[in-house]
PDB file of C-alpha atoms in Angstrom:
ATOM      1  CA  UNK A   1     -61.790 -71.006-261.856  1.00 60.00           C
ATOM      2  CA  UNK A   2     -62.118 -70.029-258.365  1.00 72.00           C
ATOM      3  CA  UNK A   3     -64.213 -69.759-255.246  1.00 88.00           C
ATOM      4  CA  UNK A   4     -64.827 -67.159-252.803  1.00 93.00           C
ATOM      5  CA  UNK A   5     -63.753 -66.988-249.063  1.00 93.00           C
ATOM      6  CA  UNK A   6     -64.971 -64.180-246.357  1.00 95.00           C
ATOM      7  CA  UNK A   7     -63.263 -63.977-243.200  1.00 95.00           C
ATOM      8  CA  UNK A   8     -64.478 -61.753-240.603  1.00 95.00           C
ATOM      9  CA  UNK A   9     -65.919 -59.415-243.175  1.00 95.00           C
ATOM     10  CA  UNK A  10     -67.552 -55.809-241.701  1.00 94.00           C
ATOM     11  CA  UNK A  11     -68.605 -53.359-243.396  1.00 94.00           C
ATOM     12  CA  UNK A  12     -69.801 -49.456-241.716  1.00 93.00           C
ATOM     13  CA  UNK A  13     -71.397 -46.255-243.206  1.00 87.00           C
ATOM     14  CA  UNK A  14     -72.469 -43.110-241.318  1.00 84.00           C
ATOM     15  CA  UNK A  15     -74.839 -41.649-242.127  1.00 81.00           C
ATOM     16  CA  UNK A  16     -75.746 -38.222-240.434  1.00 81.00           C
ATOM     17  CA  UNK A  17     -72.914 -39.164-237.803  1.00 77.00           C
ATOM     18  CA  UNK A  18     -74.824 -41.910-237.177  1.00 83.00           C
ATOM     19  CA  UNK A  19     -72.760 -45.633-237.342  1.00 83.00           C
ATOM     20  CA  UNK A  20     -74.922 -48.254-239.385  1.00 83.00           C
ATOM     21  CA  UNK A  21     -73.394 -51.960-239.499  1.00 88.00           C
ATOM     22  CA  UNK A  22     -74.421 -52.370-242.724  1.00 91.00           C
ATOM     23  CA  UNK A  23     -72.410 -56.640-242.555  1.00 94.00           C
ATOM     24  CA  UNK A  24     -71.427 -58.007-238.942  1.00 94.00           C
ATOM     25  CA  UNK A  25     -67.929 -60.508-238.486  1.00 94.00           C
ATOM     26  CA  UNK A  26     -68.963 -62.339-242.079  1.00 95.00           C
ATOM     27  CA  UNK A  27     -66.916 -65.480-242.457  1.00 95.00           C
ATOM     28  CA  UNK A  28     -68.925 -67.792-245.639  1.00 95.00           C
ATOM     29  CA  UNK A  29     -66.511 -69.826-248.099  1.00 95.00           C
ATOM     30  CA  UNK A  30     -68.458 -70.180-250.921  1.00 95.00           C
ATOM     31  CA  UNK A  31     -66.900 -73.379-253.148  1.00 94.00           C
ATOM     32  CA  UNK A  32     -65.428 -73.722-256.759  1.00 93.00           C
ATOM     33  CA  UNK A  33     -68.155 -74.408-259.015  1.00 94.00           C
ATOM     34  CA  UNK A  34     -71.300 -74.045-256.754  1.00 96.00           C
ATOM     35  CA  UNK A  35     -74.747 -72.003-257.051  1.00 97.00           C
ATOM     36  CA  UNK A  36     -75.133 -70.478-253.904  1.00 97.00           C
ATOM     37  CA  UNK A  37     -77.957 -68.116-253.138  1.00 98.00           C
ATOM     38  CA  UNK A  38     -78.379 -65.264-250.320  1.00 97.00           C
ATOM     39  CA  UNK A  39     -81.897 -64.154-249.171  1.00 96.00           C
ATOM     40  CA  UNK A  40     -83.044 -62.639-246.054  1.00 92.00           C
ATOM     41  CA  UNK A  41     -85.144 -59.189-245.430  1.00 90.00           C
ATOM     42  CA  UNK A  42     -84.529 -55.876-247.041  1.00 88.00           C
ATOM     43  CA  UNK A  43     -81.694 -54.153-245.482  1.00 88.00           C
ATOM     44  CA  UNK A  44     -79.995 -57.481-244.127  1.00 90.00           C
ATOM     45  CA  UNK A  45     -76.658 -56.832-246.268  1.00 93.00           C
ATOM     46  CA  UNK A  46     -76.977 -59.300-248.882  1.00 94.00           C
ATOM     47  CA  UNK A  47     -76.202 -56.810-251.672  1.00 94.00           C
ATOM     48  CA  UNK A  48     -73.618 -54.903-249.560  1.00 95.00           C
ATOM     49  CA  UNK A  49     -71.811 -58.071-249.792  1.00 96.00           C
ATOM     50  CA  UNK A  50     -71.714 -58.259-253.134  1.00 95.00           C
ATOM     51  CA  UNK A  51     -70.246 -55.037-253.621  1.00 94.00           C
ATOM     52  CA  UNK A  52     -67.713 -55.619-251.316  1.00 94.00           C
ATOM     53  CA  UNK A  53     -66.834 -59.039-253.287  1.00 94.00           C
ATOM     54  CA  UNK A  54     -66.569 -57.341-256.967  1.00 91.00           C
ATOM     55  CA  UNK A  55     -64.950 -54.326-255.280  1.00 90.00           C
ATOM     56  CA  UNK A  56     -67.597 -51.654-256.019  1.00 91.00           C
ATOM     57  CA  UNK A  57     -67.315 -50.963-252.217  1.00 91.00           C
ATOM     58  CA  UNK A  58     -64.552 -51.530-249.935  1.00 92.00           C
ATOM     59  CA  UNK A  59     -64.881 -53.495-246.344  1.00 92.00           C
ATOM     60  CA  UNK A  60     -64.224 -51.804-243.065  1.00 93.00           C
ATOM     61  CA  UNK A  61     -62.381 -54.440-241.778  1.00 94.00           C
ATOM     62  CA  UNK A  62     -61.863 -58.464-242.890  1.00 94.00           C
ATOM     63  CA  UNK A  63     -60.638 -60.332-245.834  1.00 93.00           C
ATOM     64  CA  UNK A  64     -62.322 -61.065-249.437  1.00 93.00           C
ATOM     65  CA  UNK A  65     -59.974 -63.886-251.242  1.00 90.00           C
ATOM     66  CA  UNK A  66     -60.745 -65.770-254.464  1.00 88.00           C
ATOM     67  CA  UNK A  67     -59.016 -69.213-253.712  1.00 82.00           C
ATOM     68  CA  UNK A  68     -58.079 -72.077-256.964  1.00 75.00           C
ATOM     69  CA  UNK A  69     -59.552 -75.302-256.813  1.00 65.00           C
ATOM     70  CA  UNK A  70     -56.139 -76.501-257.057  1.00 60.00           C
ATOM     71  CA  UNK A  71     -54.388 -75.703-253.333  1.00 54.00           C
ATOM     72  CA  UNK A  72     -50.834 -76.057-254.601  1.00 47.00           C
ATOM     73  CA  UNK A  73     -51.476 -72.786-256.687  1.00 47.00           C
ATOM     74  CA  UNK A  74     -50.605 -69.340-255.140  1.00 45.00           C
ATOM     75  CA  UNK A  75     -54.382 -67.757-254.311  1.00 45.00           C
ATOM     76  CA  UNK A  76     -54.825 -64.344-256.576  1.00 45.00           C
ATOM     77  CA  UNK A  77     -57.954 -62.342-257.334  1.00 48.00           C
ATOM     78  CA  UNK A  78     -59.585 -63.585-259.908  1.00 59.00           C
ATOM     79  CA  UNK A  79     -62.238 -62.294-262.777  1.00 83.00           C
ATOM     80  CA  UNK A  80     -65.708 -61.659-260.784  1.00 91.00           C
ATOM     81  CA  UNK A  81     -68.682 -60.310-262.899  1.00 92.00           C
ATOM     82  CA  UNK A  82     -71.940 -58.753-261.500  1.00 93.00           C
ATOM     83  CA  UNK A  83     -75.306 -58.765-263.319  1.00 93.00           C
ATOM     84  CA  UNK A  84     -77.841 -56.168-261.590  1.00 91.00           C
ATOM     85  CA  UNK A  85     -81.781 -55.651-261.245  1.00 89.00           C
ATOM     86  CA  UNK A  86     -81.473 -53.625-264.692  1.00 90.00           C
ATOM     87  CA  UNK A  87     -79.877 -54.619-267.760  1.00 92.00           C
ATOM     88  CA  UNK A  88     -78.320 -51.666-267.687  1.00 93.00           C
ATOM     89  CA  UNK A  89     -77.210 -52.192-271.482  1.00 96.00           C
ATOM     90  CA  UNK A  90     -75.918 -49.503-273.739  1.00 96.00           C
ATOM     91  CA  UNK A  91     -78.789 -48.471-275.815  1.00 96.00           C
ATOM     92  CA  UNK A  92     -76.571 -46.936-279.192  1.00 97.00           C
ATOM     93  CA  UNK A  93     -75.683 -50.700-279.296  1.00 97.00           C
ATOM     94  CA  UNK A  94     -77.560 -53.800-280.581  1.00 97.00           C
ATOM     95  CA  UNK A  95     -77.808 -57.061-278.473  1.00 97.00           C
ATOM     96  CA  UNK A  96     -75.168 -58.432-280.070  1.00 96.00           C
ATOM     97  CA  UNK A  97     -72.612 -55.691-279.255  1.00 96.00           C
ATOM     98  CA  UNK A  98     -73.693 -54.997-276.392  1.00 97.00           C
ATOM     99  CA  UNK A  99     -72.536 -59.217-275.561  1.00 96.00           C
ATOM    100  CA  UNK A 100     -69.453 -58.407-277.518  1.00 95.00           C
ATOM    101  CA  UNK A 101     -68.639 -55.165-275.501  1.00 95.00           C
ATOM    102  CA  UNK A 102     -66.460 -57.130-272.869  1.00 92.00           C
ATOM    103  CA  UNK A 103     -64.410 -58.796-275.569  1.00 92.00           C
ATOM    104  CA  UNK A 104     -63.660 -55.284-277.252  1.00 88.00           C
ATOM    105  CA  UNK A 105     -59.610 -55.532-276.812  1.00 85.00           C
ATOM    106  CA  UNK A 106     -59.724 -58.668-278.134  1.00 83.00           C
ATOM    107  CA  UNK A 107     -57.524 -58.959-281.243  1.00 82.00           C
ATOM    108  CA  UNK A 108     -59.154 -62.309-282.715  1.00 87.00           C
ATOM    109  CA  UNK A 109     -62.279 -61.317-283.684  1.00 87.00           C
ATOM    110  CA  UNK A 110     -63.285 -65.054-284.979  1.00 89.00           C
ATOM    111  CA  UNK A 111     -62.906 -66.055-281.393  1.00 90.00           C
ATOM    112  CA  UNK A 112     -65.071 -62.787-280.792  1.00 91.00           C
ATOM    113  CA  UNK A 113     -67.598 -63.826-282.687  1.00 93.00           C
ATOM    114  CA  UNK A 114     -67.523 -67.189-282.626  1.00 94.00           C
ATOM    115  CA  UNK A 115     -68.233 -67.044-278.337  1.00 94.00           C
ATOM    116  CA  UNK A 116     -70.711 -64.303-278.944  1.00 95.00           C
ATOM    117  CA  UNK A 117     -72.716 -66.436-281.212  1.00 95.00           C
ATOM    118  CA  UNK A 118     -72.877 -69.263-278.903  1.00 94.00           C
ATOM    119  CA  UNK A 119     -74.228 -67.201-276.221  1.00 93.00           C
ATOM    120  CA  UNK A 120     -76.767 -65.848-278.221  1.00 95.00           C
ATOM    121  CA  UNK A 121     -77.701 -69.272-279.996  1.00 93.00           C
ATOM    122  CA  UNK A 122     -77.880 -70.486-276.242  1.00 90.00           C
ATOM    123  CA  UNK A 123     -79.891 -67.208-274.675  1.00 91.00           C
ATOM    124  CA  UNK A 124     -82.140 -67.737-277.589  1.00 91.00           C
ATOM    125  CA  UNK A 125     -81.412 -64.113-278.856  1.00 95.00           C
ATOM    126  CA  UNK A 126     -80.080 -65.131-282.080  1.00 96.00           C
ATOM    127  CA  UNK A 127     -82.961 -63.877-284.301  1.00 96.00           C
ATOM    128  CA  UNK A 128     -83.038 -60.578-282.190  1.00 96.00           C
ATOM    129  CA  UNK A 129     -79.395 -59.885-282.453  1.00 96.00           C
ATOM    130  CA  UNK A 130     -79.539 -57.026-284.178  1.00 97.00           C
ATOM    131  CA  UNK A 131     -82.116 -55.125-282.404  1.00 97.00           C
ATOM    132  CA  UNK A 132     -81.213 -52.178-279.948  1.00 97.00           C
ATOM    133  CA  UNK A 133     -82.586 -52.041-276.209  1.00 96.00           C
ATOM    134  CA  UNK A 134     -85.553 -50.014-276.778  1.00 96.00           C
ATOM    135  CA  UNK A 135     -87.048 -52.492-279.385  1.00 97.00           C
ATOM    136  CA  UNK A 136     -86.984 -55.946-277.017  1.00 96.00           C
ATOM    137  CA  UNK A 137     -88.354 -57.113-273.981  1.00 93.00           C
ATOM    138  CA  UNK A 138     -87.389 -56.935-270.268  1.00 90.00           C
ATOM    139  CA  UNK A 139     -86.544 -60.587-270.375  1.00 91.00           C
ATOM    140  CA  UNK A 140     -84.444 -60.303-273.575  1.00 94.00           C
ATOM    141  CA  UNK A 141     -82.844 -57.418-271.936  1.00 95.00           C
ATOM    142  CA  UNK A 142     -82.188 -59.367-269.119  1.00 93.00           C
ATOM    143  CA  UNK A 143     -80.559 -62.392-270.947  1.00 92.00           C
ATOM    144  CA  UNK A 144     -78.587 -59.896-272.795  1.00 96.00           C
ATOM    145  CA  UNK A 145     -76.933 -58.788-269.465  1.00 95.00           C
ATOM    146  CA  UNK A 146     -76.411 -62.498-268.809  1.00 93.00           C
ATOM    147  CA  UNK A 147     -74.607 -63.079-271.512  1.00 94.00           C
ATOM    148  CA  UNK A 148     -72.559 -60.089-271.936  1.00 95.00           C
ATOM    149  CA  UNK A 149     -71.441 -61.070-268.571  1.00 93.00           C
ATOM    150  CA  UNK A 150     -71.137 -65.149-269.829  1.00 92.00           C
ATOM    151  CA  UNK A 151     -68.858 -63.240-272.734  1.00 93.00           C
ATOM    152  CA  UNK A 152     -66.715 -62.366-270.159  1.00 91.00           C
ATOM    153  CA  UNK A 153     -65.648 -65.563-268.803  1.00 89.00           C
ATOM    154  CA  UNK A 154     -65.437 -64.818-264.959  1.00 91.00           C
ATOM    155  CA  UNK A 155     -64.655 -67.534-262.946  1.00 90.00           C
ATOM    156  CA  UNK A 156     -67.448 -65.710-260.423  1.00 93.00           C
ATOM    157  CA  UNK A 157     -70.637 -64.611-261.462  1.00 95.00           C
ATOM    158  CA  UNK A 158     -72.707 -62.072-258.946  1.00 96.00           C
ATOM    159  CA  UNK A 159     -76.055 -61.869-259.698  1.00 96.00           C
ATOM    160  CA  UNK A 160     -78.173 -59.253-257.702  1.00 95.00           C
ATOM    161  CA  UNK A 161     -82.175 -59.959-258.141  1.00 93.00           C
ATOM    162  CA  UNK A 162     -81.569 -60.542-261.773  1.00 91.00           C
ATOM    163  CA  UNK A 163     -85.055 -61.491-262.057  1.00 90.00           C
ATOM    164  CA  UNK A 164     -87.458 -59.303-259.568  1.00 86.00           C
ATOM    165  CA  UNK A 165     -88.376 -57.304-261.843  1.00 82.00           C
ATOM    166  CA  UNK A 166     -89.664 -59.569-264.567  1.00 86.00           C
ATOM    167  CA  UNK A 167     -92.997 -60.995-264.986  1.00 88.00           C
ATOM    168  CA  UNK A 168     -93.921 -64.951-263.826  1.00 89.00           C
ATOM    169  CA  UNK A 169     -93.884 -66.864-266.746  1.00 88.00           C
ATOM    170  CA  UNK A 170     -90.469 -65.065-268.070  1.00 87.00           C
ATOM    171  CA  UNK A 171     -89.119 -65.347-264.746  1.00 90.00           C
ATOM    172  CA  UNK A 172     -89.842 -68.828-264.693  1.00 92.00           C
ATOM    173  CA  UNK A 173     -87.789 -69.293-268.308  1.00 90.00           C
ATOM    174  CA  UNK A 174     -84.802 -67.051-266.866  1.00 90.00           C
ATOM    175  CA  UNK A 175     -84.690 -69.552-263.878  1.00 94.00           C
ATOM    176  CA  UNK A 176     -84.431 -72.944-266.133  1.00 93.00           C
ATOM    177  CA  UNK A 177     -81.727 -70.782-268.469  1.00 91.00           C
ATOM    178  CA  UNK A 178     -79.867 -69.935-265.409  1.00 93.00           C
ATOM    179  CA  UNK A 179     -80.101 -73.448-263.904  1.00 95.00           C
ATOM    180  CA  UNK A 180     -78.539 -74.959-267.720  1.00 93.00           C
ATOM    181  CA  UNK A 181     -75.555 -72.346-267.862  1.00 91.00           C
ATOM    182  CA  UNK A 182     -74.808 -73.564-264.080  1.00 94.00           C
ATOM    183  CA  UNK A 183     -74.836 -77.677-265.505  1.00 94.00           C
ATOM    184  CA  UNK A 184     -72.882 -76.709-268.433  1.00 92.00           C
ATOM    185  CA  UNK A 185     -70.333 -74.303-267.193  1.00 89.00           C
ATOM    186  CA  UNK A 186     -69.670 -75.168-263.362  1.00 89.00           C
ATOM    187  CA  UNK A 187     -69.234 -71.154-262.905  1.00 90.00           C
ATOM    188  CA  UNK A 188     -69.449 -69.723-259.244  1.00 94.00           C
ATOM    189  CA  UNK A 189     -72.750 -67.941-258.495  1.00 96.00           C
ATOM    190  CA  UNK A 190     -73.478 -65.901-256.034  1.00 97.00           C
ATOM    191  CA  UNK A 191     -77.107 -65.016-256.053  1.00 97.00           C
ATOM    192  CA  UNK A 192     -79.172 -62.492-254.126  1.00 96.00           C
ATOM    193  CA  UNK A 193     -83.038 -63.165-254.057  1.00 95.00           C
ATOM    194  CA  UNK A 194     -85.669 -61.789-251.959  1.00 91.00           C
ATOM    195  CA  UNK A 195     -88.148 -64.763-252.778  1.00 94.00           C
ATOM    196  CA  UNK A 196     -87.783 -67.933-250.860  1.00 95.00           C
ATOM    197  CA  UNK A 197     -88.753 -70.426-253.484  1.00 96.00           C
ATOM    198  CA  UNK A 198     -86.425 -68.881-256.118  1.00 97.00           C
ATOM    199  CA  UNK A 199     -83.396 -69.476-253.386  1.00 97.00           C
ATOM    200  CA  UNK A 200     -84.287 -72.754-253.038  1.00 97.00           C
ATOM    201  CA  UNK A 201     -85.251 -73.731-256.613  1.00 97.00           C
ATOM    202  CA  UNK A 202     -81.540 -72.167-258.062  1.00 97.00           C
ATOM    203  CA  UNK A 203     -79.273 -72.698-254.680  1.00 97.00           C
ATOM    204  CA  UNK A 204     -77.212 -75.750-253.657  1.00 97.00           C
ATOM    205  CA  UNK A 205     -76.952 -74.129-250.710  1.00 97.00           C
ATOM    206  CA  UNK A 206     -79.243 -70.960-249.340  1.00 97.00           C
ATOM    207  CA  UNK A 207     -77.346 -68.419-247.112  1.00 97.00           C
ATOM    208  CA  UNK A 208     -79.912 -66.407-244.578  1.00 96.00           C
ATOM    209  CA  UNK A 209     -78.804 -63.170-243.911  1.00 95.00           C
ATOM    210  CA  UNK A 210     -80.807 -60.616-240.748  1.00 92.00           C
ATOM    211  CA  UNK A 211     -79.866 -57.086-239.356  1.00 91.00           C
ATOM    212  CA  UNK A 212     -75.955 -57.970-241.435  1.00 92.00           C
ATOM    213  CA  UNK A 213     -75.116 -60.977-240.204  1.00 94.00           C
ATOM    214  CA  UNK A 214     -75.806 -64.715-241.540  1.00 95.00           C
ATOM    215  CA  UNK A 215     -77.937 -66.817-239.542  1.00 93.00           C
ATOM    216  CA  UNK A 216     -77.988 -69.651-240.946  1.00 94.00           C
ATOM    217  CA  UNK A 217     -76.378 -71.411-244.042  1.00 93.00           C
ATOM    218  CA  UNK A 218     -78.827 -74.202-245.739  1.00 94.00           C
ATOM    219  CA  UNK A 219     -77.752 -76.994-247.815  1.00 95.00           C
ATOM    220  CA  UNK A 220     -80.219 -78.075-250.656  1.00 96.00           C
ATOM    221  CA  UNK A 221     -79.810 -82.139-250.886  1.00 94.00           C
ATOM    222  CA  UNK A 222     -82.196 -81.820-254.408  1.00 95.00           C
ATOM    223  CA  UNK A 223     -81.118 -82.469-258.046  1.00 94.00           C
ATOM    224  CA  UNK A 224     -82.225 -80.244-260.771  1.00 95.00           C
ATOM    225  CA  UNK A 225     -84.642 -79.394-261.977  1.00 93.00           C
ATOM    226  CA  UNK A 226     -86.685 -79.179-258.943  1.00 95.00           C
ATOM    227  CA  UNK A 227     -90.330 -79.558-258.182  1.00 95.00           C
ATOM    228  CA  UNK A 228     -91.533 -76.633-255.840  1.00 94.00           C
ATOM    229  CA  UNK A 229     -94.167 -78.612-254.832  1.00 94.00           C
ATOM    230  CA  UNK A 230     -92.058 -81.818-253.504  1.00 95.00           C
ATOM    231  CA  UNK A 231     -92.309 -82.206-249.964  1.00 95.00           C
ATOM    232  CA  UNK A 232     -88.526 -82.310-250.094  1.00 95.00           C
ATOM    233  CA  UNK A 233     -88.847 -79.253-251.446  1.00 96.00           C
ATOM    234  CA  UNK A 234     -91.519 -77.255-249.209  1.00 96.00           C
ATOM    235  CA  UNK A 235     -89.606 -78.578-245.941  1.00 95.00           C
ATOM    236  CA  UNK A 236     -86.673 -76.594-247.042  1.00 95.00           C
ATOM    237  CA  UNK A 237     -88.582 -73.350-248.095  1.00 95.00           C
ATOM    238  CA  UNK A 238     -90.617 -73.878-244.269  1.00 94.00           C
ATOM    239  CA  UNK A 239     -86.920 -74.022-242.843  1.00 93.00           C
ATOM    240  CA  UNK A 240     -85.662 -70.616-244.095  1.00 94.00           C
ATOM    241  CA  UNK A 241     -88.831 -68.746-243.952  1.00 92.00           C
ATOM    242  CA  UNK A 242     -89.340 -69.641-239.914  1.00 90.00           C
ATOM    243  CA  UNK A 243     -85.366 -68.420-239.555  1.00 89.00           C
ATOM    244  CA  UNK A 244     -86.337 -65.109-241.389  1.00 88.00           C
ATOM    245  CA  UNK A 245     -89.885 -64.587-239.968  1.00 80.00           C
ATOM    246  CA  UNK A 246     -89.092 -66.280-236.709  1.00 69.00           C
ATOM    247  CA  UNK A 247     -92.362 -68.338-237.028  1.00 56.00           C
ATOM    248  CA  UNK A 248     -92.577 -72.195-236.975  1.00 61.00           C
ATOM    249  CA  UNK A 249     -94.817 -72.944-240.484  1.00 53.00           C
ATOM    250  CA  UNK A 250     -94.350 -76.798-239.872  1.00 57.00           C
TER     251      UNK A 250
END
């Protein structure tokens, strides 16, 4: 497994000969086997980042390194997975090959199977696995993409709004999944979130992004699960929302 360090990370587009700074001198080490989350305003650069981090973009200038627990060990990229908005599953396949479509050059297919069924048995999309796209629900989609991704084994898992589009209560059953995965596995998550109280009910640690630049990088001293309506709780949300807002809600 491995974490994630950003050193003086920029990132530029023009657009109409115009220069737009879409990330500003980024420097965040995000550690082996910690949930962190990014939210800030639309526009701010917290997805940018994560396409810069997976590779789907490349940085103007700066470094992106994927650094081993273990210091003694040479640093080399390592196995980063991103899981979007959308499921963005292949709709000729069921849910369970659609989980399996990562391992697909793997030769032991009782090792295939055998890590498919766990994530399904754990997703709770065992009785649906052989349905197709079209025939289950957003949220079923959505912990399909999860655990095609889980199938994969990254040692970093990028999640960008993985839940906006979902309704409450599902939401709400994607967050305690997500939480569980993160106890069990120790996996590296980076996740992007435009709602406060999701940042600080998933995040060890909440990064606050404005205009491409971090502002401000909150630690989250709370166990899980958490009670969004702990005072412990609701003086962290008041923190980060009068950093973004630039309003004092105390």
């Amino acid at each position: 497994m491995a974490g994630v360090k950003i050193q003086k990370l920029c990132k530029t587009f023009w657009i109409n000969g115009q220069e737009i700074n879409a990330l500003s001198d980024i420097n965040l080490t995000i550690e082996d086997g910690t949930f962190v989350t990014l939210v800030g305003k639309s526009g701010s650069g917290k997805t940018t980042l994560l396409k810069l981090i997976c590779g789907l973009e490349k940085s103007t200038r700066g470094n992106i390194s994927f650094p081993p627990p273990d210091k003694s060990i040479n640093c080399q990229p390592e196995r980063v997975s991103i899981v979007f908005q959308e499921p963005r599953l292949m709709p000729w396949l069921t849910v369970e090959q659609n989980m399996a479509f990562p391992l697909i050059k793997e030769k032991n297919r009782e090792r295939v199977a055998k890590t498919v069924n766990h994530y399904l048995d754990l997703l709770s999309l065992m009785e649906f696995k052989d349905a197709y796209p079209a025939q289950i629900s957003g949220g079923m989609a959505q912990r399909t993409a999860l655990g095609r991704t889980l199938c994969y084994d990254p040692d970093v898992i990028l999640m960008d709004e993985p839940l906006g589009a979902l309704d409450a209560f599902t939401r709400k059953k994607l967050q305690a999944d997500l939480i569980n995965i993160f106890l069990l596995q120790k996996k590296t998550i980076v996740f992007v979130t435009h709602d406060v109280d999701e940042a600080v009910l998933l995040g060890q640690r909440v990064v606050i992004f404005e205009a491409g630049k971090i502002v401000e990088h909150m630690p989250v001293n709370l166990g899980y699960p958490r009670n969004p309506l702990s005072r412990n709780f609701l003086n962290v949300k008041k923190k980060i929302l009068s950093l973004i807002v630039g309003e004092n809600f105390n």
